[in-house]
CSV table of C-alpha atoms and ligand atoms in Angstrom, one decimal:
chain,number,residue,atom,x,y,z
A,1,MET,CA,107.4,48.7,74.2
A,2,ILE,CA,105.4,50.4,73.2
A,3,ILE,CA,103.0,50.4,69.6
A,4,THR,CA,100.8,53.4,68.4
A,5,ILE,CA,99.1,52.5,65.4
A,6,ASP,CA,96.8,55.6,64.7
A,7,GLY,CA,94.2,56.4,61.4
A,8,PRO,CA,90.7,57.5,61.0
A,9,ALA,CA,87.4,55.0,60.7
A,10,GLY,CA,87.2,52.4,59.4
A,11,ALA,CA,90.8,51.9,57.6
A,12,GLY,CA,91.9,48.9,59.4
A,13,LYS,CA,93.3,49.6,62.9
A,14,SER,CA,90.9,48.0,65.0
A,15,THR,CA,91.7,45.0,63.6
A,16,VAL,CA,95.4,44.8,63.0
A,17,ALA,CA,96.2,45.6,65.7
A,18,ARG,CA,94.8,42.8,68.0
A,19,ALA,CA,96.5,40.4,65.1
A,20,LEU,CA,99.3,42.8,65.9
A,21,ALA,CA,99.2,42.0,69.7
A,22,ARG,CA,98.6,38.7,69.3
A,23,ARG,CA,101.7,38.0,67.3
A,24,LEU,CA,103.7,39.8,69.3
A,25,GLY,CA,102.3,38.5,72.6
A,26,PHE,CA,102.0,43.0,73.9
A,27,ARG,CA,98.9,43.9,75.4
A,28,TYR,CA,96.1,45.3,73.3
A,29,LEU,CA,94.5,48.7,74.0
A,30,ASP,CA,91.1,49.9,72.0
A,31,THR,CA,91.7,53.7,73.2
A,32,GLY,CA,88.1,54.1,71.3
A,33,ALA,CA,86.9,52.0,73.6
A,34,THR,CA,87.3,54.3,76.5
A,35,TYR,CA,85.8,57.8,75.3
A,36,ARG,CA,82.5,54.9,73.8
A,37,ALA,CA,82.8,53.7,77.4
A,38,VAL,CA,82.3,57.6,79.2
A,39,ALA,CA,79.9,58.0,75.9
A,40,LEU,CA,77.3,55.3,78.0
A,41,ALA,CA,78.2,56.0,81.1
A,42,GLY,CA,76.5,59.6,79.7
A,43,ALA,CA,73.7,58.1,77.6
A,44,ARG,CA,72.8,55.4,80.5
A,45,ARG,CA,72.1,59.3,82.8
A,46,GLY,CA,70.5,60.9,80.4
A,47,MET,CA,73.2,63.1,80.2
A,48,ASP,CA,72.5,66.6,78.7
A,49,TRP,CA,74.9,66.6,76.4
A,50,GLY,CA,74.4,70.2,75.8
A,51,ARG,CA,77.1,70.7,79.5
A,52,PRO,CA,80.3,69.5,78.5
A,53,GLU,CA,81.1,70.1,83.2
A,54,GLU,CA,78.5,67.4,83.7
A,55,LEU,CA,80.3,65.2,81.5
A,56,ALA,CA,83.1,65.4,82.6
A,57,ARG,CA,82.2,64.9,86.1
A,58,LEU,CA,80.8,61.5,85.7
A,59,ALA,CA,84.1,60.8,83.4
A,60,GLU,CA,86.1,61.6,86.7
A,61,GLY,CA,84.2,59.2,89.1
A,62,LEU,CA,84.0,56.2,86.3
A,63,ARG,CA,85.5,52.7,86.2
A,64,ILE,CA,86.9,51.1,83.5
A,65,GLU,CA,88.4,48.7,82.5
A,66,ILE,CA,90.3,46.7,78.9
A,67,SER,CA,90.7,43.2,80.1
A,68,GLY,CA,91.9,41.2,76.8
A,69,ASP,CA,89.0,42.2,74.4
A,70,ARG,CA,86.6,43.3,76.8
A,71,VAL,CA,85.2,46.1,78.3
A,72,LEU,CA,84.1,45.9,81.4
A,73,LEU,CA,82.4,49.6,82.9
A,74,GLU,CA,81.9,49.4,86.4
A,75,GLY,CA,82.3,45.8,86.0
A,76,GLU,CA,80.0,45.6,83.7
A,77,ASP,CA,80.7,43.8,80.4
A,78,VAL,CA,80.1,46.5,78.1
A,79,THR,CA,82.2,44.6,74.6
A,80,ASP,CA,78.6,45.1,72.8
A,81,ALA,CA,77.1,47.7,73.9
A,82,VAL,CA,80.1,50.8,73.5
A,83,ARG,CA,80.1,49.4,69.8
A,84,SER,CA,75.7,49.9,69.2
A,85,ALA,CA,75.1,52.5,67.0
A,86,GLU,CA,73.1,54.5,69.7
A,87,VAL,CA,76.4,54.4,71.3
A,88,THR,CA,78.8,55.5,68.5
A,89,ALA,CA,76.2,58.9,67.8
A,90,VAL,CA,76.6,59.9,70.9
A,91,THR,CA,80.5,59.6,71.2
A,92,ARG,CA,81.8,62.7,70.1
A,93,PHE,CA,80.5,64.2,73.1
A,94,ALA,CA,83.0,62.5,75.2
A,95,ALA,CA,85.6,62.6,72.4
A,96,ASP,CA,84.7,66.6,72.0
A,97,ASN,CA,85.6,67.5,75.2
A,98,PRO,CA,89.1,68.3,76.5
A,99,GLU,CA,88.3,67.7,80.1
A,100,VAL,CA,86.8,63.9,79.5
A,101,ARG,CA,90.3,63.7,77.1
A,102,ARG,CA,93.1,65.0,79.5
A,103,ILE,CA,91.0,61.9,82.4
A,104,LEU,CA,91.2,59.3,79.2
A,105,VAL,CA,94.6,60.0,78.2
A,106,GLN,CA,95.6,59.6,81.6
A,107,TRP,CA,93.9,56.7,82.2
A,108,GLN,CA,95.5,55.4,78.6
A,109,ARG,CA,99.3,56.1,80.0
A,110,ARG,CA,98.3,54.7,83.4
A,111,ALA,CA,96.9,50.8,81.4
A,112,ALA,CA,100.1,51.4,79.6
A,113,ALA,CA,102.8,51.1,82.0
A,114,GLY,CA,105.7,48.8,82.7
A,115,GLN,CA,103.9,46.8,79.6
A,116,ASP,CA,104.8,46.2,76.4
A,117,VAL,CA,101.6,47.7,74.6
A,118,VAL,CA,99.3,48.5,70.9
A,119,ALA,CA,97.9,51.5,71.6
A,120,GLU,CA,95.0,52.2,68.4
A,121,GLY,CA,93.5,55.5,68.2
A,122,ARG,CA,93.6,58.8,67.0
A,123,ASP,CA,96.2,60.4,69.6
A,124,GLN,CA,98.2,57.9,70.3
A,125,GLY,CA,101.2,58.3,68.9
A,126,SER,CA,101.0,63.0,68.2
A,127,VAL,CA,100.0,62.8,71.9
A,128,VAL,CA,99.3,59.9,74.4
A,129,PHE,CA,102.8,58.2,73.8
A,130,GLY,CA,105.0,60.8,72.0
A,131,ASP,CA,107.7,58.9,73.3
A,132,ALA,CA,106.5,54.9,71.5
A,133,GLU,CA,109.3,53.2,70.5
A,134,CYS,CA,107.3,52.1,67.3
A,135,LYS,CA,104.4,55.0,65.9
A,136,PHE,CA,102.2,53.6,62.5
A,137,TYR,CA,99.6,55.3,60.7
A,138,LEU,CA,97.4,53.6,59.2
A,139,THR,CA,95.1,54.5,55.9
A,140,ALA,CA,92.6,53.6,53.5
A,141,SER,CA,90.9,55.7,50.2
A,142,PRO,CA,87.5,57.0,51.6
A,143,GLU,CA,85.7,54.4,48.9
A,144,GLU,CA,87.7,51.5,50.5
A,145,ARG,CA,86.2,52.4,54.5
A,146,ALA,CA,82.9,52.6,52.9
A,147,ARG,CA,82.9,49.4,50.8
A,148,ARG,CA,84.7,47.8,54.2
A,149,ARG,CA,82.4,49.0,56.3
A,150,ALA,CA,79.5,48.5,54.3
A,151,GLY,CA,80.9,44.1,54.1
A,152,ASP,CA,80.9,44.5,57.8
A,153,PHE,CA,77.4,46.0,57.9
A,154,GLN,CA,76.3,42.8,55.8
A,155,ALA,CA,78.3,40.3,57.5
A,156,GLN,CA,76.4,41.5,60.8
A,157,GLY,CA,72.4,41.2,58.7
A,158,LYS,CA,72.2,45.1,58.6
A,159,SER,CA,72.5,45.5,55.1
A,160,GLN,CA,73.5,49.6,54.4
A,161,ALA,CA,73.4,51.3,51.1
A,162,VAL,CA,78.0,52.3,50.8
A,163,GLU,CA,77.5,55.6,49.4
A,164,SER,CA,75.6,56.0,52.9
A,165,VAL,CA,77.8,53.9,54.7
A,166,LEU,CA,80.8,56.7,52.9
A,167,ALA,CA,78.4,60.0,54.2
A,168,ASP,CA,79.8,58.3,57.3
A,169,ILE,CA,83.6,58.0,56.9
A,170,ASN,CA,83.4,62.0,55.3
A,171,ARG,CA,81.8,63.1,58.2
A,172,ARG,CA,83.6,61.4,61.0
A,173,ASP,CA,87.3,62.0,59.5
A,174,ARG,CA,85.7,66.1,59.0
A,175,GLU,CA,85.4,65.3,63.1
A,176,ASP,CA,88.5,63.9,63.8
A,177,VAL,CA,90.9,66.0,61.9
A,178,SER,CA,88.9,68.9,63.2
A,179,ARG,CA,88.7,68.4,67.0
A,180,PRO,CA,90.2,71.5,69.3
A,181,VAL,CA,92.2,69.0,71.9
A,182,GLY,CA,93.8,65.7,70.1
A,183,PRO,CA,92.7,65.6,66.6
A,184,LEU,CA,93.6,63.0,64.4
A,185,VAL,CA,97.6,64.3,62.4
A,186,ARG,CA,100.0,61.9,61.7
A,187,PRO,CA,102.8,62.7,63.4
A,188,ASP,CA,106.0,63.6,61.9
A,189,ASP,CA,108.1,60.3,62.6
A,190,ALA,CA,104.7,58.0,62.1
A,191,VAL,CA,105.1,54.8,59.5
A,192,GLU,CA,102.7,55.6,56.6
A,193,ILE,CA,101.0,52.6,55.7
A,194,SER,CA,98.1,52.5,52.6
A,195,THR,CA,96.1,49.4,53.5
A,196,ASP,CA,94.0,49.8,50.2
A,197,GLY,CA,94.0,46.8,48.1
A,198,LEU,CA,95.9,44.8,51.0
A,199,ASN,CA,94.1,41.7,53.2
A,200,VAL,CA,94.9,41.8,57.2
A,201,ASP,CA,97.7,39.7,56.9
A,202,GLN,CA,99.4,41.9,55.0
A,203,VAL,CA,99.3,44.4,56.3
A,204,VAL,CA,100.0,42.8,59.8
A,205,ASP,CA,103.3,41.0,57.8
A,206,ARG,CA,104.8,44.7,57.0
A,207,LEU,CA,104.6,46.1,60.7
A,208,GLU,CA,105.0,43.2,62.5
A,209,LYS,CA,108.3,43.0,60.1
A,210,ILE,CA,109.5,47.0,60.9
A,211,VAL,CA,108.9,46.1,64.7
A,212,ARG,CA,111.0,43.6,64.9
A,213,ASP,CA,113.6,45.3,62.6
A,214,ARG,CA,113.6,47.9,65.5
A,215,LEU,CA,113.3,45.6,68.6
A,216,ALA,CA,116.4,43.7,67.4
A,217,GLN,CA,118.0,47.7,66.6
A,218,VAL,CA,116.9,48.7,69.9
A,219,LYS,CA,118.6,45.7,71.7
A,220,ARG,CA,122.2,46.1,69.1
A,221,THR,CA,122.5,49.5,70.5
A,222,THR,CA,121.5,48.8,74.4
A,223,PRO,CA,124.8,47.5,76.5
B,1,DC,O1,87.9,54.1,67.3
B,1,DC,P1,86.2,54.0,66.9
B,1,DC,O2,85.8,54.2,66.0
B,1,DC,O3,86.2,53.2,68.8
B,1,DC,O4,86.4,56.1,68.3
B,1,DC,C1,85.4,55.9,68.7
B,1,DC,C2,85.7,57.1,68.6
B,1,DC,O5,86.0,57.7,69.7
B,1,DC,C3,86.1,58.0,67.4
B,1,DC,O6,85.4,59.2,67.2
B,1,DC,C4,87.1,58.7,67.5
B,1,DC,C5,87.2,59.0,69.3
B,1,DC,N1,88.7,58.9,69.4
B,1,DC,C6,90.0,59.4,70.0
B,1,DC,O7,89.0,60.8,69.6
B,1,DC,N2,90.5,58.8,70.4
B,1,DC,C7,91.1,57.8,70.7
B,1,DC,N3,92.4,58.0,70.9
B,1,DC,C8,90.4,57.3,69.9
B,1,DC,C9,89.1,57.2,69.0
């Protein structure tokens, strides 16, 4: 079974997807990490971001692995490195590159083949797994997402004003929806859940109930 969770930055997708996968015993696939890994590889090679064909060539030859919660690049654990502010700032060069997307979409489908997976990103239900049995679209107001992000930063000792986090969220939303290939869209057959005012457990409970109902339905209709 494939479960997709798409939505804008800061809606709580990673936390929710990870928790849902754990409850169901499914594999968690953080597809944002694949774009981040390509950007990290590019940054390390001093890539000229104005030459998309070079980044695509680099992406083609990269060995990216996701093993549990860890992200490996050429065998090196880069889980923390791909989440750094420097890599976040250049990840759009990977995400906006149609050829890089083609390569990573293939990678994501291979990673999910024959497995029960919770795949999280922007285009999972719309492009990568159009036939997924269960699709979710997670949202929250930009203000709520900015408050949560600011709280995360504070917990990491990197305080940032909510206003500046909000400006960043609004910019990322614009980038996500205007991307020419694989933009953020809500698939018609996705269940939309607004996480405003809900805690993580409440959101995961809702998703889990929907998934278990679907699983029971599949069992009933399969001879
Ligand atoms: O979810 P995230 O912040 O780790 O994603 C990193 C970047 O990659 C973000 O700019 C959106 C982009 N992305 C994408 O274009 N398609 C995906 N399936 C996942 C992430």
